[in-house]
XYZ file of C-alpha atoms in Angstrom:
411
model
C -42.552 19.748 -24.316
C -41.181 22.851 -25.991
C -39.090 23.584 -22.903
C -37.565 20.098 -22.998
C -36.547 20.573 -26.625
C -35.105 24.010 -25.863
C -33.090 22.584 -22.965
C -31.657 19.977 -25.316
C -30.687 22.634 -27.845
C -28.990 24.803 -25.196
C -27.204 21.777 -23.732
C -25.889 20.924 -27.209
C -24.453 24.415 -27.611
C -22.793 24.141 -24.179
C -21.241 20.800 -25.104
C -19.763 22.387 -28.222
C -18.217 25.109 -26.064
C -16.767 22.465 -23.708
C -15.291 20.622 -26.683
C -13.721 23.762 -28.146
C -12.313 24.583 -24.691
C -10.779 21.072 -24.633
C -12.483 20.253 -21.344
C -12.558 16.547 -22.155
C -8.906 16.116 -21.157
C -9.827 16.535 -17.492
C -11.510 13.148 -17.581
C -7.996 11.689 -17.423
C -7.893 12.738 -13.767
C -10.734 10.418 -12.785
C -9.144 7.510 -10.874
C -9.495 3.970 -12.191
C -11.439 2.759 -9.088
C -14.102 5.418 -9.794
C -14.448 4.226 -13.403
C -14.548 0.568 -12.332
C -17.075 1.329 -9.598
C -19.189 3.300 -12.054
C -19.061 0.390 -14.511
C -20.122 -2.094 -11.843
C -22.904 0.205 -10.620
C -24.200 0.852 -14.133
C -24.154 -2.879 -14.870
C -26.288 -3.461 -11.778
C -28.650 -0.640 -12.756
C -29.009 -1.949 -16.323
C -29.690 -5.469 -15.107
C -32.179 -4.461 -12.419
C -34.023 -2.109 -14.784
C -34.871 -5.115 -16.960
C -36.451 -7.140 -14.155
C -40.029 -5.831 -14.704
C -39.938 -6.623 -18.436
C -38.168 -9.927 -17.838
C -40.882 -10.970 -15.360
C -43.703 -9.662 -17.532
C -45.032 -7.149 -14.998
C -45.579 -3.404 -15.145
C -44.226 -1.156 -12.381
C -43.376 2.528 -12.144
C -40.918 4.532 -10.074
C -37.610 6.383 -10.164
C -35.468 4.267 -7.816
C -34.336 1.100 -9.522
C -34.184 -0.931 -6.298
C -37.752 0.015 -5.382
C -39.042 -0.756 -8.880
C -37.262 -4.115 -8.865
C -38.729 -5.033 -5.474
C -42.252 -4.139 -6.609
C -41.731 -6.144 -9.816
C -40.713 -9.228 -7.839
C -43.739 -8.803 -5.540
C -46.075 -8.523 -8.546
C -44.520 -11.620 -10.140
C -44.946 -13.626 -6.940
C -48.611 -12.635 -6.754
C -49.242 -13.474 -10.434
C -46.333 -15.317 -12.118
C -45.719 -14.784 -15.831
C -43.550 -17.770 -16.663
C -43.685 -17.043 -20.399
C -41.862 -13.722 -20.051
C -39.416 -15.129 -17.521
C -38.579 -18.083 -19.771
C -38.062 -15.830 -22.819
C -35.736 -13.473 -20.917
C -33.774 -16.322 -19.355
C -33.509 -18.139 -22.693
C -32.236 -15.096 -24.598
C -29.723 -14.264 -21.845
C -28.484 -17.865 -21.707
C -28.066 -18.066 -25.490
C -26.044 -14.835 -25.493
C -23.795 -15.748 -22.565
C -23.114 -19.298 -23.706
C -22.865 -18.389 -27.376
C -20.338 -15.626 -26.665
C -17.999 -18.216 -25.167
C -18.541 -20.680 -27.995
C -18.464 -18.364 -31.032
C -17.718 -14.727 -30.021
C -18.035 -13.427 -33.594
C -21.621 -14.674 -34.078
C -24.343 -12.081 -33.218
C -26.283 -14.342 -30.852
C -28.287 -11.388 -29.528
C -29.997 -10.898 -32.909
C -30.483 -14.643 -33.367
C -31.986 -15.025 -29.895
C -34.364 -12.067 -30.292
C -35.605 -13.276 -33.682
C -36.059 -16.795 -32.295
C -38.011 -15.455 -29.322
C -40.303 -13.422 -31.602
C -40.917 -16.455 -33.833
C -41.706 -18.683 -30.841
C -44.207 -16.151 -29.504
C -45.968 -15.888 -32.874
C -45.984 -19.618 -33.661
C -47.216 -20.753 -30.264
C -49.424 -17.668 -29.763
C -48.021 -16.860 -26.345
C -50.392 -14.060 -25.380
C -48.653 -13.275 -22.081
C -45.484 -12.112 -23.855
C -45.918 -8.343 -24.059
C -44.661 -6.963 -27.407
C -42.819 -3.697 -27.920
C -45.896 -2.113 -29.476
C -46.405 0.377 -32.257
C -43.445 2.440 -33.390
C -43.678 5.862 -35.096
C -43.884 5.469 -38.882
C -41.455 8.319 -39.616
C -39.790 11.539 -38.466
C -41.281 15.053 -38.417
C -39.819 17.825 -40.536
C -37.055 19.822 -38.767
C -38.229 23.027 -37.122
C -37.182 25.704 -34.608
C -40.830 26.399 -33.765
C -40.416 25.123 -30.192
C -38.018 27.937 -29.224
C -39.643 30.614 -27.055
C -37.146 33.450 -26.363
C -39.036 34.509 -23.220
C -38.270 31.160 -21.533
C -34.528 30.995 -22.285
C -33.537 32.576 -18.961
C -35.510 30.109 -16.865
C -34.253 27.139 -18.895
C -30.568 28.022 -18.623
C -29.977 26.250 -15.300
C -31.636 22.986 -16.420
C -29.612 23.151 -19.629
C -26.375 23.410 -17.608
C -27.397 20.341 -15.606
C -28.254 18.385 -18.759
C -24.967 19.402 -20.427
C -22.978 18.350 -17.348
C -24.744 15.000 -17.181
C -24.346 14.428 -20.925
C -20.628 15.209 -20.795
C -20.035 13.075 -17.713
C -22.024 10.045 -18.810
C -20.750 10.126 -22.390
C -17.092 10.387 -21.408
C -17.408 7.763 -18.691
C -19.147 5.462 -21.167
C -16.259 6.006 -23.570
C -13.739 5.200 -20.832
C -15.620 2.022 -19.975
C -15.620 1.061 -23.669
C -11.856 1.646 -23.761
C -11.490 -0.782 -20.878
C -13.569 -3.407 -22.709
C -11.364 -3.306 -25.818
C -7.675 -3.687 -26.617
C -5.751 -0.831 -28.231
C -8.789 1.455 -28.559
C -8.745 4.946 -27.010
C -11.362 7.649 -27.495
C -10.804 11.368 -28.057
C -12.757 13.066 -25.238
C -13.018 16.435 -26.985
C -14.268 14.821 -30.184
C -16.783 12.894 -28.071
C -18.075 16.132 -26.524
C -18.250 17.790 -29.941
C -20.262 14.903 -31.350
C -22.634 14.905 -28.380
C -23.094 18.640 -28.843
C -24.000 18.266 -32.504
C -26.383 15.414 -31.677
C -28.198 17.442 -29.035
C -28.489 20.414 -31.375
C -29.934 18.287 -34.179
C -32.255 16.038 -32.142
C -34.643 18.793 -30.874
C -35.229 19.929 -34.463
C -36.952 16.570 -35.083
C -38.740 16.437 -31.709
C -36.013 14.439 -29.956
C -35.221 14.833 -26.257
C -31.660 15.430 -24.901
C -29.428 12.386 -25.233
C -26.048 11.138 -24.020
C -23.659 8.387 -24.931
C -25.262 5.347 -23.287
C -23.174 2.609 -21.748
C -25.884 -0.020 -22.340
C -25.833 0.228 -26.148
C -22.095 0.948 -26.153
C -21.452 -2.258 -24.223
C -23.734 -4.242 -26.526
C -21.879 -2.833 -29.525
C -18.414 -3.552 -28.133
C -19.351 -7.033 -26.962
C -20.798 -7.740 -30.405
C -17.424 -7.069 -31.995
C -17.589 -3.366 -32.936
C -14.151 -1.868 -33.566
C -14.723 1.502 -35.269
C -17.125 4.436 -35.648
C -18.774 2.508 -38.471
C -20.652 0.528 -35.809
C -22.414 3.660 -34.531
C -23.243 4.759 -38.073
C -24.627 1.305 -38.879
C -26.665 1.443 -35.681
C -28.253 4.732 -36.752
C -28.954 3.520 -40.306
C -30.574 0.306 -39.069
C -32.788 2.268 -36.663
C -33.829 4.591 -39.494
C -34.702 1.607 -41.710
C -36.734 0.087 -38.860
C -38.670 3.320 -38.337
C -39.514 3.774 -42.022
C -39.842 0.183 -43.252
C -39.905 -2.481 -40.564
C -41.835 -1.011 -37.649
C -44.752 -3.501 -37.992
C -42.373 -6.456 -37.652
C -40.264 -4.975 -34.849
C -43.373 -4.049 -32.888
C -44.014 -7.781 -32.386
C -40.701 -8.457 -30.615
C -41.450 -9.380 -26.968
C -40.113 -6.977 -24.344
C -38.876 -9.940 -22.324
C -36.485 -10.868 -25.159
C -34.955 -7.388 -25.159
C -34.738 -7.555 -21.364
C -32.764 -10.778 -21.737
C -30.344 -9.062 -24.130
C -29.649 -6.256 -21.669
C -29.359 -8.612 -18.695
C -26.734 -10.622 -20.571
C -24.970 -7.384 -21.535
C -24.933 -6.247 -17.897
C -23.379 -9.557 -16.853
C -20.702 -9.279 -19.543
C -19.889 -5.699 -18.544
C -18.532 -6.869 -15.185
C -14.873 -7.854 -15.467
C -14.521 -10.011 -12.367
C -10.746 -10.328 -12.672
C -10.271 -6.563 -12.948
C -12.541 -5.906 -9.977
C -10.762 -8.527 -7.881
C -7.332 -7.109 -8.740
C -8.382 -3.547 -7.946
C -10.048 -4.554 -4.680
C -6.831 -6.290 -3.627
C -4.537 -3.440 -4.714
C -5.087 -1.190 -1.700
C -7.809 -0.729 0.856
C -8.381 2.825 -0.414
C -9.013 1.584 -3.979
C -11.480 -1.002 -2.681
C -13.360 1.626 -0.652
C -13.611 4.014 -3.616
C -14.768 1.234 -5.951
C -17.485 -0.018 -3.603
C -18.743 3.464 -2.672
C -18.952 4.538 -6.326
C -20.827 1.377 -7.289
C -23.295 1.709 -4.400
C -23.867 5.413 -5.087
C -24.510 4.659 -8.776
C -27.054 2.035 -7.787
C -28.781 3.884 -4.938
C -28.446 7.540 -6.000
C -27.559 8.513 -9.567
C -24.620 8.969 -11.892
C -23.649 12.528 -10.948
C -23.716 11.878 -7.196
C -21.811 8.622 -7.690
C -18.961 10.280 -9.575
C -18.810 13.227 -7.151
C -18.729 10.889 -4.139
C -16.127 8.654 -5.783
C -13.902 11.608 -6.675
C -14.274 13.175 -3.218
C -13.388 9.969 -1.373
C -10.529 9.207 -3.774
C -9.200 12.740 -3.327
C -9.301 12.564 0.474
C -7.589 9.169 0.528
C -4.952 10.363 -1.955
C -4.256 13.459 0.143
C -3.893 11.299 3.222
C -1.439 9.036 1.431
C 0.632 11.991 0.200
C 0.558 13.642 3.632
C 1.904 10.457 5.200
C 4.910 10.584 2.880
C 5.974 13.932 4.317
C 8.469 13.565 7.192
C 10.351 15.750 9.645
C 13.581 14.017 10.676
C 16.309 15.205 13.030
C 19.715 14.900 11.346
C 23.245 14.574 12.686
C 25.189 17.833 12.822
C 28.694 16.400 13.144
C 29.523 16.169 9.430
C 28.570 19.822 8.995
C 30.442 21.366 11.939
C 33.671 23.221 11.021
C 36.945 21.364 11.565
C 39.469 21.974 14.330
C 37.128 21.174 17.207
C 37.566 18.488 19.779
C 34.998 15.827 20.482
C 33.979 17.736 23.629
C 33.422 20.916 21.609
C 31.374 18.990 19.016
C 29.214 17.572 21.776
C 28.755 21.009 23.355
C 27.694 22.555 20.053
C 25.293 19.667 19.377
C 23.581 20.338 22.704
C 22.616 23.857 21.582
C 22.120 23.327 17.829
C 19.636 20.918 16.288
C 18.949 20.308 12.609
C 15.787 18.981 10.978
C 15.239 17.857 7.402
C 11.799 18.327 5.864
C 11.241 15.577 3.315
C 8.214 15.647 0.987
C 5.381 18.118 0.364
C 4.716 20.934 2.816
C 1.023 21.544 2.190
C -2.249 21.899 4.073
C -2.730 18.189 4.761
C 0.646 17.763 6.489
C 1.919 21.196 7.546
C 0.211 21.359 10.944
C 1.892 18.125 12.019
C 5.274 19.747 11.381
C 4.261 22.751 13.476
C 3.483 20.541 16.462
C 6.765 18.619 16.177
C 8.951 21.726 15.799
C 7.152 23.543 18.594
C 8.270 20.823 21.008
C 11.934 21.844 20.620
C 12.954 23.260 24.022
C 16.660 22.822 24.866
C 18.264 24.108 21.681
C 19.285 27.680 20.978
C 19.530 27.288 17.209
C 17.287 25.253 14.890
C 18.477 24.502 11.367
C 15.783 23.605 8.817
C 16.963 21.783 5.726
C 14.382 22.187 2.973
C 16.223 20.895 -0.097
C 13.948 17.824 -0.179
C 10.678 19.764 0.010
C 8.780 18.907 -3.180
C 6.089 21.576 -2.932
C 4.884 24.338 -0.645
C 1.358 25.770 -0.708
C -0.043 28.824 1.064
C -0.975 26.810 4.154
C 2.508 25.294 4.347
C 4.153 28.717 4.054
C 1.853 30.171 6.729
C 2.501 27.279 9.118
C 6.252 27.609 8.559
C 6.066 31.331 9.363
C 4.081 30.646 12.558
C 6.640 28.018 13.581
C 9.576 30.374 13.101
C 7.795 33.125 15.071
C 6.910 30.706 17.877
C 10.517 29.554 18.209
C 11.770 33.149 18.012
C 9.519 34.146 20.926
C 11.265 31.486 22.967
C 14.698 32.854 22.051
C 15.528 30.162 19.518
C 17.213 31.228 16.296
C 15.924 29.495 13.159
C 18.173 29.073 10.116
C 16.642 27.637 6.922
């Protein structure tokens, strides 16, 4: 336990360093299909994670698909219709109420109604939340053991990376769910760093910005940082004053809230438009969503970025062209048509259009190497947008190959 708290403290310090280094701006380079795929995958994960509580069964495991399957099997063997009805009722009230009166907090109304129904009708099969801690411990650094800092550094880096990634992606998803609202990624990292420094002092484990509660907040009408502050104050009041009442809320009701939230996170129109945009966007979106569901967040984002990068490189490489151009407008005057034709037989000109980089340079080498009849090759490079080390090396090899065959190259 002390190691977990120390990891959280170290991760908080690392997040502060990332914020001061303004590392949050690099999140702007994550393609929209990756963010949309992540949102879809997280919505599926959130929804499936609630299945055991919604069905009133208890299962354990790390893979959400496996846990969901076991929960369904347990429900089939011994159905708990009370829990299922509570979850379905709360979810239905939220989804239908949001369309009827978006400004009304139907989630709170539905949860309170579910708790009242359970108490009035004494529905014993509705599992309650259970006892909550009556308060917070006094802040302390007593968990820090200097001899373990070296061994905990690597886990702290992993936790900091996950916290930064999940928090910033959650903020991007929230931006997409609102109109005219944009987060400051560096401020987000700084806040997460402060939170992870403070939480271990009170016995709290490392934490990140969570898309589940963020989505609930946004869908409930939150429009400023006051919503997060209110959230924290209400939780503190519950811990110190209302824990006996909250402990009676059925888990199935909370499962219904999160299932409804997961459904409302999925913007069907946006997904349909992105899937129809290009085949590459559709592939990235689907792969990211599946990886989020089957693997985890970090792998999902890495896979999405890798596939998006490869497809983008392929698209850019296809824009690069090597075209043979007509020499006649460039030949000096005073020559007859026969002389122009004779010169054109021994001189060829090519125009390189687009980027000359590693993804496209070798194709140019093959095309230029096929020149056989000419004595002079003119390379026009005014339209080259960029040249990397691979492009320069390939160009040098091409010139040397043509020179060995007695062909003069003029660029």
